Short mmCIF file of C-alpha atoms in Angstrom, two decimals:
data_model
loop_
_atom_site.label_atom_id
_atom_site.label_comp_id
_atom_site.label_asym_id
_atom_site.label_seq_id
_atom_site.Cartn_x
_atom_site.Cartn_y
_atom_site.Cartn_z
CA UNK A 1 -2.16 -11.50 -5.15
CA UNK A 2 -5.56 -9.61 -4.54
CA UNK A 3 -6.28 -6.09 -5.73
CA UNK A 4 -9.07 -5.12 -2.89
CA UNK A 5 -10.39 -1.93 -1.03
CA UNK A 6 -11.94 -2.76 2.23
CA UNK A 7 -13.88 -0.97 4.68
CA UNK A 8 -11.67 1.07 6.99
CA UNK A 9 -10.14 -1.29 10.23
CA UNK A 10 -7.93 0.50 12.99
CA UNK A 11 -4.14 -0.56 13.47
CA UNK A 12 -1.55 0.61 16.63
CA UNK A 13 1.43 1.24 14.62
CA UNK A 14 4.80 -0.11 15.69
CA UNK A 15 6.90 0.78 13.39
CA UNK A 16 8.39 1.87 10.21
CA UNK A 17 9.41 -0.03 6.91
CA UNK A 18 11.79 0.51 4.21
CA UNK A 19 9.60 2.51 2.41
CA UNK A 20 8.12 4.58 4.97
CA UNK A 21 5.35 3.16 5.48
CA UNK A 22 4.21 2.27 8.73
CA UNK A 23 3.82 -1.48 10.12
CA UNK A 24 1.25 -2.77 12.31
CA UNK A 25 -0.37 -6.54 12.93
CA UNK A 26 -4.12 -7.02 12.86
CA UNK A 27 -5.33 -10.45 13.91
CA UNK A 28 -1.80 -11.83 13.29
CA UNK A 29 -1.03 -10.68 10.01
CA UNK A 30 1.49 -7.63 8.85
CA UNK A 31 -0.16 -4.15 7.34
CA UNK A 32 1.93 -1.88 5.71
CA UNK A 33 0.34 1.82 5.97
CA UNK A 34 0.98 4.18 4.08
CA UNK A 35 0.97 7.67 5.46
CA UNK A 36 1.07 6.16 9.38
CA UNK A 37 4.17 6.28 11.75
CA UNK A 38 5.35 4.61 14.72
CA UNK A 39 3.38 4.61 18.00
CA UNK A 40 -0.21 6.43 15.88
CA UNK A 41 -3.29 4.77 16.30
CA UNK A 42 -4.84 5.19 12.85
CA UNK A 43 -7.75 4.01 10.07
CA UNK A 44 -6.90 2.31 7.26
CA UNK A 45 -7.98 1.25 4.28
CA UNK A 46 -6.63 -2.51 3.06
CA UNK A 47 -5.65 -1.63 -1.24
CA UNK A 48 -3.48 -4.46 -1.56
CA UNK A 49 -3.97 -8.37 -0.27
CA UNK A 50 -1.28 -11.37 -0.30
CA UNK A 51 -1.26 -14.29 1.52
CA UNK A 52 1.32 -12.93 4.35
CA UNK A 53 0.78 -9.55 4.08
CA UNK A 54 -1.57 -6.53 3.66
CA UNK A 55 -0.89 -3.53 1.58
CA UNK A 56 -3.12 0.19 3.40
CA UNK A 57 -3.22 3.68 3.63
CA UNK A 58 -4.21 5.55 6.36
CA UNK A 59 -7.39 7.22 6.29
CA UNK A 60 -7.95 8.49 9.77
CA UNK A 61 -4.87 9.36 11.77
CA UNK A 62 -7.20 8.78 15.46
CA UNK A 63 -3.87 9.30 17.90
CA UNK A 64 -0.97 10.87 15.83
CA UNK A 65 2.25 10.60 17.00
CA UNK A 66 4.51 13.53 18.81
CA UNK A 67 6.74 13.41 15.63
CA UNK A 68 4.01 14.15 13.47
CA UNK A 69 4.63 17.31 11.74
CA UNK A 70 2.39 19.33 8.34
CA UNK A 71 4.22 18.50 5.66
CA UNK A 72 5.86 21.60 3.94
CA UNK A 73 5.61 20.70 0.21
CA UNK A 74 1.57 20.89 -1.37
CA UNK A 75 2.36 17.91 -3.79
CA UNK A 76 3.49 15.67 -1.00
CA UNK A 77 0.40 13.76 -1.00
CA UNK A 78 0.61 13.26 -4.90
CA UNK A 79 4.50 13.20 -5.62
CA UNK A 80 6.77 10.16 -5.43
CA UNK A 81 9.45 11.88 -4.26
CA UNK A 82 9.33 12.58 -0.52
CA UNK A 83 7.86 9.74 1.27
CA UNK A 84 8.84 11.25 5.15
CA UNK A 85 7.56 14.75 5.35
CA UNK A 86 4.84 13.46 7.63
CA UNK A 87 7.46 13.40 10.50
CA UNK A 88 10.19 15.54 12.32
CA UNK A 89 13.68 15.52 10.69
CA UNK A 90 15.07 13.98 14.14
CA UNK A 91 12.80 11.52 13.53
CA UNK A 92 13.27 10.37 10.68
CA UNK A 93 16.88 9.76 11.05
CA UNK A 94 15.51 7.55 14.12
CA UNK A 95 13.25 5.68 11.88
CA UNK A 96 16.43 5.35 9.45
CA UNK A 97 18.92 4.15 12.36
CA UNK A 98 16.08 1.62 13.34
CA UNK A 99 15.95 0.06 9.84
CA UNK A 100 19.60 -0.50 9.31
CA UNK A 101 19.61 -2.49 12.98
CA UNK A 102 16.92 -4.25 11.96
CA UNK A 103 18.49 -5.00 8.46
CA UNK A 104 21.53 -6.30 9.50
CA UNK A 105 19.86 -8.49 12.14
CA UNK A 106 16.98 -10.09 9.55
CA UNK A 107 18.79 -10.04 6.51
CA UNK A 108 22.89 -10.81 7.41
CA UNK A 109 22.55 -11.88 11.61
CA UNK A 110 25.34 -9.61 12.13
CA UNK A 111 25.24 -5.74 14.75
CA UNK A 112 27.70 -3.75 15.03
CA UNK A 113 29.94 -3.81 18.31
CA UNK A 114 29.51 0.29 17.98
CA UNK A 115 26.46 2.25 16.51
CA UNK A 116 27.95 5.51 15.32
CA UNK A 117 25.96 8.88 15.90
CA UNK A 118 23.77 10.02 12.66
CA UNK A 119 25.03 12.19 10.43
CA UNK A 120 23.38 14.97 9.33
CA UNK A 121 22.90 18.40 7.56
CA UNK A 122 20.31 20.44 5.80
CA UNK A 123 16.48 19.22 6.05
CA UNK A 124 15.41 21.41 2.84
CA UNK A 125 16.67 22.44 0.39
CA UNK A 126 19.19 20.43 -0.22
CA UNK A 127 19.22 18.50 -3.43
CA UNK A 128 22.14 19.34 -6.06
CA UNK A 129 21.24 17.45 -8.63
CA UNK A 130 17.75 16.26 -10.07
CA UNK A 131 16.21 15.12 -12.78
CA UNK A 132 13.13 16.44 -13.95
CA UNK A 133 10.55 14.31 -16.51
CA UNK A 134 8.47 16.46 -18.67
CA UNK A 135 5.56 14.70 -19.88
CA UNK A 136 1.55 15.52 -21.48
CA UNK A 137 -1.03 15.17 -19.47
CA UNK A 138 -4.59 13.80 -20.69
CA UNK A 139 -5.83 17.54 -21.12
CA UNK A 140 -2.53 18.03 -23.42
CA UNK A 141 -0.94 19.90 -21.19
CA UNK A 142 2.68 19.98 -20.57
CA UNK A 143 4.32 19.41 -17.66
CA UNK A 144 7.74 19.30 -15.71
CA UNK A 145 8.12 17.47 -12.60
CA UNK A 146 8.87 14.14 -10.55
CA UNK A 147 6.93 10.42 -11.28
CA UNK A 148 4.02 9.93 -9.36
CA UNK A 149 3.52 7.72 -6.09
CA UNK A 150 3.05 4.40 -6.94
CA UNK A 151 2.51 5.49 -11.06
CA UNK A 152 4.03 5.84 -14.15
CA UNK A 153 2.24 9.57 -14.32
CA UNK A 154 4.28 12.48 -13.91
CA UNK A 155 3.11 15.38 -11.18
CA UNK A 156 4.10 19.15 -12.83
CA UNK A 157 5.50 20.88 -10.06
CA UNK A 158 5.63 24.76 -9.75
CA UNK A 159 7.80 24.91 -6.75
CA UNK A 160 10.09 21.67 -4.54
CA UNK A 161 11.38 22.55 -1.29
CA UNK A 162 14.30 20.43 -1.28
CA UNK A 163 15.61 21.83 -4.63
CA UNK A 164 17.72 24.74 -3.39
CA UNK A 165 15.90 27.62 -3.24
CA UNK A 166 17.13 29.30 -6.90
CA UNK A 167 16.48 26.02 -8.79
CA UNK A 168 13.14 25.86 -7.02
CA UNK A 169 12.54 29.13 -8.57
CA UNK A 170 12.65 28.38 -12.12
CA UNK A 171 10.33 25.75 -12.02
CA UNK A 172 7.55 27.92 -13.40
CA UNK A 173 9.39 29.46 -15.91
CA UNK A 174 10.34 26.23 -17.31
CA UNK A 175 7.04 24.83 -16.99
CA UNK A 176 6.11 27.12 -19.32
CA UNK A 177 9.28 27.01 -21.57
CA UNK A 178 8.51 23.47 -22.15
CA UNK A 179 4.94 24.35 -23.51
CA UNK A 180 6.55 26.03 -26.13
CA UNK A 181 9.09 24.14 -26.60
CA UNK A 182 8.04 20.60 -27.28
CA UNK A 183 5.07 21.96 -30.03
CA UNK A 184 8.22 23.24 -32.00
CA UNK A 185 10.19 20.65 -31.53
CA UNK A 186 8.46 17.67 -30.15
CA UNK A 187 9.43 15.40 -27.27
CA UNK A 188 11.45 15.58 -24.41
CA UNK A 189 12.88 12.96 -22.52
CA UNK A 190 14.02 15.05 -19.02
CA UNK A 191 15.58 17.79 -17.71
CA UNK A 192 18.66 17.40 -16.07
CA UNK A 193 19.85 20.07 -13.46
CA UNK A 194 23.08 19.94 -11.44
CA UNK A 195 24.32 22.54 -8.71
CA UNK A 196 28.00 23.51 -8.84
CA UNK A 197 29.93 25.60 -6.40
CA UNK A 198 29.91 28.41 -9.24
CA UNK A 199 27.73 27.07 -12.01
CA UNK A 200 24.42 25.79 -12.13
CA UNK A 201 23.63 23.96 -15.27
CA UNK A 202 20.34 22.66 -17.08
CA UNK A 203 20.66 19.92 -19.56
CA UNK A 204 17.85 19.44 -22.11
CA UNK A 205 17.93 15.59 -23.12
CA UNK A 206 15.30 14.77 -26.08
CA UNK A 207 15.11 12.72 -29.40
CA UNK A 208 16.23 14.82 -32.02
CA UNK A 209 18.40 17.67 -32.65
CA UNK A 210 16.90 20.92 -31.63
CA UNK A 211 15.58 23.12 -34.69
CA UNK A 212 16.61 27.04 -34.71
CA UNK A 213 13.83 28.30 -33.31
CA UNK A 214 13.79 25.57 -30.27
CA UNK A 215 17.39 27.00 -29.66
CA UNK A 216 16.56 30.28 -29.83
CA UNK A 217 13.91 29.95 -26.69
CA UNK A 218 16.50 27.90 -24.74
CA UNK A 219 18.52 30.66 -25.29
CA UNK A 220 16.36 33.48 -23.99
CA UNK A 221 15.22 31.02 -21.19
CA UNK A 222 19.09 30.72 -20.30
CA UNK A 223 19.36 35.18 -20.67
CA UNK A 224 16.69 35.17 -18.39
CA UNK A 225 18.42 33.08 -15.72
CA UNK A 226 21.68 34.79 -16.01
CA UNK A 227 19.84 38.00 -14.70
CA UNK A 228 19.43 36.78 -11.46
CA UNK A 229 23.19 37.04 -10.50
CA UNK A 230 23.56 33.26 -10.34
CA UNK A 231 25.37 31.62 -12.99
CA UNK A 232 23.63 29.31 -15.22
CA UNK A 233 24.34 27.59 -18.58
CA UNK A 234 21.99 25.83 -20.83
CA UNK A 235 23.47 22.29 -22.43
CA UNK A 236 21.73 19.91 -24.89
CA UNK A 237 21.59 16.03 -25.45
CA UNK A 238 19.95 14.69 -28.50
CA UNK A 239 20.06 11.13 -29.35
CA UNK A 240 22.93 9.03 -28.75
CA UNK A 241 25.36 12.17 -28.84
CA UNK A 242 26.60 12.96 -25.85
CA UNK A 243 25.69 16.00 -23.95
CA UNK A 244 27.02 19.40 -24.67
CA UNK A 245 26.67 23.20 -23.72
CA UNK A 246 24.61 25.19 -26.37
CA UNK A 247 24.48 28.87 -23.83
CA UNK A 248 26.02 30.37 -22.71
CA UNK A 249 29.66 29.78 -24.31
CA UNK A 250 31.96 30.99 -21.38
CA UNK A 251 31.15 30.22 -18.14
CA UNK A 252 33.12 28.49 -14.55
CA UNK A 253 33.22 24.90 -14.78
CA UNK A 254 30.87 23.25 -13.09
CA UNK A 255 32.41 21.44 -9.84
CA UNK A 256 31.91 20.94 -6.21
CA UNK A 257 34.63 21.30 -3.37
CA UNK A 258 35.74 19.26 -0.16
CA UNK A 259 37.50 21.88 1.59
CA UNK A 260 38.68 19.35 4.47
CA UNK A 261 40.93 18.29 1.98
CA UNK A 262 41.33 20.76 -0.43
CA UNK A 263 39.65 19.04 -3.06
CA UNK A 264 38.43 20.57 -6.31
CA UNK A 265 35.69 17.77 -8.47
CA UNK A 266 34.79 18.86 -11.76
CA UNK A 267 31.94 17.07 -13.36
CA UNK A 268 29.39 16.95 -16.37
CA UNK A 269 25.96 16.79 -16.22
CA UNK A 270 24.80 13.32 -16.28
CA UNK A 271 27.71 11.95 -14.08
CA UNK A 272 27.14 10.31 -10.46
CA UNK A 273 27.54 12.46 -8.04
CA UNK A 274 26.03 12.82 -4.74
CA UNK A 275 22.89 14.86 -4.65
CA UNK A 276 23.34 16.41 -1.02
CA UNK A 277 26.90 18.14 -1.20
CA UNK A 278 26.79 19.14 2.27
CA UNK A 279 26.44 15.55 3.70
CA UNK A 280 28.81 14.37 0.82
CA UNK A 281 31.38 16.61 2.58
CA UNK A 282 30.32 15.07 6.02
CA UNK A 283 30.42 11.42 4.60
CA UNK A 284 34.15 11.51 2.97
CA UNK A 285 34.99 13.02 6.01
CA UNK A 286 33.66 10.36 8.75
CA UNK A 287 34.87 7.71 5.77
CA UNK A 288 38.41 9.13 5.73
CA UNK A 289 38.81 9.17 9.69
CA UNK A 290 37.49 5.69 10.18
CA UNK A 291 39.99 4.35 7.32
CA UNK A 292 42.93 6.39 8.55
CA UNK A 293 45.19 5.84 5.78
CA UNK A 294 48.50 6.31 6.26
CA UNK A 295 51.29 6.94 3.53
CA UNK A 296 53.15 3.96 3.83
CA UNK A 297 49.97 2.57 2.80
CA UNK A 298 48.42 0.68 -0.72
CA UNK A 299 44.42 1.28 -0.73
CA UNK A 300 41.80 0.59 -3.22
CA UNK A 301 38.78 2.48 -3.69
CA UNK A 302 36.34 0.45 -5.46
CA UNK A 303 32.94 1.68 -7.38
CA UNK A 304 35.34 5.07 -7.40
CA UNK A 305 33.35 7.29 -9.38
CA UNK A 306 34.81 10.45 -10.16
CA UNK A 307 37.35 10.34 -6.71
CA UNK A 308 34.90 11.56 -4.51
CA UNK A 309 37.30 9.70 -1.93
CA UNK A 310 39.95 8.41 -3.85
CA UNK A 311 40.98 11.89 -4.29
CA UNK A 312 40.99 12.77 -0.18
CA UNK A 313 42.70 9.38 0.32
CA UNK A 314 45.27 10.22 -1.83
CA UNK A 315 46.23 13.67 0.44
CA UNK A 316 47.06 11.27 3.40
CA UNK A 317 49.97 10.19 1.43
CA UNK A 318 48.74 6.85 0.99
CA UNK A 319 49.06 5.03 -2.53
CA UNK A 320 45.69 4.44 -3.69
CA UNK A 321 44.09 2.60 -6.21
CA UNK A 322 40.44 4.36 -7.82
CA UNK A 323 38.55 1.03 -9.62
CA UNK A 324 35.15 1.96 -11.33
CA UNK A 325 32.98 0.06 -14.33
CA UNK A 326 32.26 3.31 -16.66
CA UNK A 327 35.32 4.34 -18.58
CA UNK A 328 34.25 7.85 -19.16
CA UNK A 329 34.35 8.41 -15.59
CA UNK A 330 38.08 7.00 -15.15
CA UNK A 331 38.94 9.24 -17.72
CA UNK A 332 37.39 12.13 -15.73
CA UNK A 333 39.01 10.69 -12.30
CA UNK A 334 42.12 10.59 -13.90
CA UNK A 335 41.80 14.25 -14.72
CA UNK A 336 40.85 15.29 -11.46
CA UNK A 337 43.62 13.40 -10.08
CA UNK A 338 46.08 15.79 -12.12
CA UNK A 339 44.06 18.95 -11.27
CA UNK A 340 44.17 18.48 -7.52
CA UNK A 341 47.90 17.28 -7.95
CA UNK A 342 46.96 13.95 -6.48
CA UNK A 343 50.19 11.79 -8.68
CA UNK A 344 50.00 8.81 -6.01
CA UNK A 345 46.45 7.99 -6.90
CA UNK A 346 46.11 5.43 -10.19
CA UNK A 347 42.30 4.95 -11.45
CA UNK A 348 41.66 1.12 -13.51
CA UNK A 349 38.39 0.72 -15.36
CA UNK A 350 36.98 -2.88 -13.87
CA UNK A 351 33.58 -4.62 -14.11
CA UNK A 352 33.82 -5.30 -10.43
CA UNK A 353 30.32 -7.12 -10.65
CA UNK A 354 32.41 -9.96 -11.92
CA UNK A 355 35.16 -9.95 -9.29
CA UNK A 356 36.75 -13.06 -8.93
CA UNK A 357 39.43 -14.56 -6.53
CA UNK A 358 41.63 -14.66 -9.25
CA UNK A 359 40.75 -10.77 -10.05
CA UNK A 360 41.98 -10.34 -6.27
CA UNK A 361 45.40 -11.77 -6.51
CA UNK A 362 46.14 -10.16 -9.75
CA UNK A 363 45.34 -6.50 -7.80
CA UNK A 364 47.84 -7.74 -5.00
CA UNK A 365 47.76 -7.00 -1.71
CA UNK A 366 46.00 -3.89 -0.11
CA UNK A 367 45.96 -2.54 3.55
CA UNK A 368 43.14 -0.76 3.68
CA UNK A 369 39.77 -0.86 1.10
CA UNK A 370 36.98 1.47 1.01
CA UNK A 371 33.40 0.17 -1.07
CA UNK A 372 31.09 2.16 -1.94
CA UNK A 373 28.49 0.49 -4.30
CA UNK A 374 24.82 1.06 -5.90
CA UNK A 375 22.33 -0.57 -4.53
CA UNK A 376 23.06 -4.41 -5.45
CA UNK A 377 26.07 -3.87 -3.20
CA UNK A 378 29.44 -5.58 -3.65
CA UNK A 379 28.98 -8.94 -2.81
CA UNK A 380 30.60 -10.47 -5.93
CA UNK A 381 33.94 -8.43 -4.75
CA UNK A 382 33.11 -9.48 -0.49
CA UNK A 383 32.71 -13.09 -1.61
CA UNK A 384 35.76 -13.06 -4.35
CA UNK A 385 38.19 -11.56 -1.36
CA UNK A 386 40.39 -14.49 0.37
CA UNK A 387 43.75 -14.90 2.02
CA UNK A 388 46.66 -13.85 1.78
CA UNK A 389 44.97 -11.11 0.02
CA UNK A 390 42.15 -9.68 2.67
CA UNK A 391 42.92 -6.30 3.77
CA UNK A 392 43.13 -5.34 7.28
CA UNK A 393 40.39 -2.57 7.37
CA UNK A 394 37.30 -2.13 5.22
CA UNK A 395 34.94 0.83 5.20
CA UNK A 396 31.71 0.21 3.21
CA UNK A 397 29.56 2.96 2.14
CA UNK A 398 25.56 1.51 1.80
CA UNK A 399 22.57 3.30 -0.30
CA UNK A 400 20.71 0.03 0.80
CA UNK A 401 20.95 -1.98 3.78
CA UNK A 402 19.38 -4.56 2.94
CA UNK A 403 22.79 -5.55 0.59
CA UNK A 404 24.98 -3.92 3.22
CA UNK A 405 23.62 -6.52 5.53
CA UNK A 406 24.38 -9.43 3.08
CA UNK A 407 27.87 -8.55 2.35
CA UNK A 408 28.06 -7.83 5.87
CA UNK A 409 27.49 -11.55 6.57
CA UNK A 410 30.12 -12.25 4.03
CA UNK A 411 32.91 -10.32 5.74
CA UNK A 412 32.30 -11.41 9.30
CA UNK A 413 32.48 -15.27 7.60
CA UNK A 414 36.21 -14.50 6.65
CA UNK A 415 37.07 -13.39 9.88
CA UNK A 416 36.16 -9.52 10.30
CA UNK A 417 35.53 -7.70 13.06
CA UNK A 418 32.41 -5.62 12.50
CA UNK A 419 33.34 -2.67 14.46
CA UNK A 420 31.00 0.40 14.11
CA UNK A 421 27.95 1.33 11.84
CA UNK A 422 25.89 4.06 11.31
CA UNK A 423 23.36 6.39 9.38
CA UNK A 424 23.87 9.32 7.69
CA UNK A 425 20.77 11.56 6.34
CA UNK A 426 21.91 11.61 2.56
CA UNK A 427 18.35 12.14 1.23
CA UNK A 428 16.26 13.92 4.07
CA UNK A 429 12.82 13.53 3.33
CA UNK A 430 12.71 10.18 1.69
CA UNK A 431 12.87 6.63 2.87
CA UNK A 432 16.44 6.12 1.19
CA UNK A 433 18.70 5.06 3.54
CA UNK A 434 22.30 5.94 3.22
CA UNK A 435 24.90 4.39 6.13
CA UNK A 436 28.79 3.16 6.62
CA UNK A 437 30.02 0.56 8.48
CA UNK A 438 33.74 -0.55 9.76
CA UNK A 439 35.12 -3.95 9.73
CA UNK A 440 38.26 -4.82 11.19
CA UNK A 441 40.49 -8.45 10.33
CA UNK A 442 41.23 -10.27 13.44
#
């Protein structure tokens, strides 16, 4: 691999990778663009060279597309976050449809008999939980904000438009806070921040214990906040310990709803949850019709999380079996289980990464089965399932689709149906794909 800046060429862009870049040929040979979108004519500058494929980044846009819109955030050309604010929210989940078709055909040679319509909500201001890094920059100067494009460096941000609009807010406040901060008590790993229905909480995660007067400016910071009629609570995490609120003492748990199914989910800071509440609402509920458990039913959830759909299962009446790989979170599952008076749903803490066929048999039997796994996907459990044990309907919830796609291949192998998939805009603004697809046993 070549690191090389060449003069600028000219490319008719076709369409869209993973990333967002845009893809184009030039005298037979690939060019991924950054900052170009489908159908542009643009300039571009060649900053990366391998043997089948050039790296770019558009530095003329000479016909733009119809889609092209001004981005709304100033650090767009700078932060690593948003990767799609170039172009229309309609298009974009276009762009997203087109790359899970083209996934599944490259990657697993498998499409859908049905593509399902997109799914989606709020363009801005969406984003329930973050986490900010808070790093010095070479003038010494402290900053909070998101990793740089294509860089270790961190941009400071003073305002993110897909933050809602009252965590957006206190981003120069804490900018500032964080000055002070860190010269009293030295380093800080991140900021976490996570949006509740009632509480919103910030969680300070560093090296070493705070010192009294590092808790005493948390503590006005976190006065401060509570003056804006929005609820807010200050936590700490030093070290290994884990992390815990410091200010103030009493306030609602923090927890978001799915009214559909009258679902309470109470949660710490640090735990996986979705980021977009909205479309999480929208995505248990397309998830919950396509698997249309019924109560004379056994289902498994696995990579279950907190319940985010064992939970709603479990209201059908079904029997349903939560599986996840982090014990702390079965523990909180099980909780939530009891709070939302869910007794026919049993969480089981298993490394499913190491699913076997044996690990199959000894679960038994189960109708139905709903995945929803990181990124690597679930092929270990797709390729461990066999006879008599295969159950009759999956739903698969996908972050990636290139993994979807393998696993995909998997289940159509052992005789599944692949009946509908589709896109739903999870992360609006960014390349990150999120989709769910149905498969059916013959």
């Amino acid at each position: 691999m070549k690191q090389v800046v060449e003069l600028n060429n000219t490319a008719d862009v076709f369409s869209i990778d993973y990333e967002g870049r845009g893809v184009a040929r030039v005298n037979g040979k690939t060019v991924f663009i950054k900052g170009a979108l489908p159908t542009e004519r643009v300039a571009f500058r060649v900053t990366r060279s391998k043997k089948q494929f050039d790296e770019a980044e558009a530095t003329n846009i000479i016909r733009p597309s119809e889609e092209r819109v001004a981005p709304k955030c100033c650090y767009f050309d700078t932060c690593g976050g948003c990767v799609l604010q170039h172009a229309s929210h309609g298009a974009q989940i276009a762009f997203k449809q087109r790359i899970l078709e083209e996934q599944l055909l490259r990657i697993g040679k498998v499409f859908p008999e049905q593509i399902l319509p997109p799914v989606y909500g709020s363009a801005w201001a969406y984003r329930h939980r973050v986490r900010f890094s808070v790093a010095v920059d070479k003038q010494g100067c402290i900053g909070v904000g998101f990793q740089a494009r294509q860089s270790h460096d961190v941009v400071a941000v003073e305002c993110c438009p897909v933050l809602p609009d009252h965590v957006s807010g206190i981003l120069p406040g804490l900018n500032r806070l964080m000055q002070d901060f860190v010269k009293i008590n030295g380093r800080v790993n991140y900021i976490e921040c996570a949006v509740g229905e009632q509480l919103t909480v910030l969680n300070v995660c560093m090296q070493e214990m705070p010192n009294k007067a590092a808790r005493k400016l948390l503590e006005r910071f976190s006065d401060g906040l509570n003056q804006s009629g929005r609820k807010w609570q200050m936590w700490i995490q030093h070290g290994k310990k884990a992390a815990y609120p410091l200010c103030p003492e009493s306030a609602p748990k923090l927890a978001y709803r799915l009214p559909e199914f009258d679902v309470e989910m109470p949660f710490r800071p640090g735990d996986f949850t979705q980021i977009n509440a909205e479309m999480n609402a929208l995505m248990v509920g397309r998830a919950l019709r396509l698997l249309n458990a019924q109560p004379n039913e056994r289902v498994a959830d696995l990579f279950c999380g907190l319940g985010n759909f064992t939970l709603p299962i479990a209201k059908s009446g079904a029997k349903v079996v939560g599986m996840e790989g982090a014990d702390y979170l079965v523990r909180r599952a099980r909780e939530n289980a009891v709070l939302n008076g869910c007794a026919n749903a049993e969480f089981r803490q298993a490394d499913l990464f190491e699913t076997t066929p044996a690990v199959v048999a000894e679960w038994g039997f189960f109708d139905k089965m709903l995945l929803d796994p990181p990124r690597s996907g679930a092929y270990a459990v797709v390729q461990a399932l066999h006879a008599p044990y295969l159950p009759k309907r999956i739903v698969y919830v996908s972050c990636n689709p290139s993994t979807l796609a393998r696993d995909a291949a998997v289940l159509t192998g052992k005789g599944y149906r692949f009946k509908a998939a589709g896109v739903m805009n999870m992360f609006a603004q960014t390349a990150h794909v999120e989709s769910i697809a149905w498969f059916e046993l013959h």
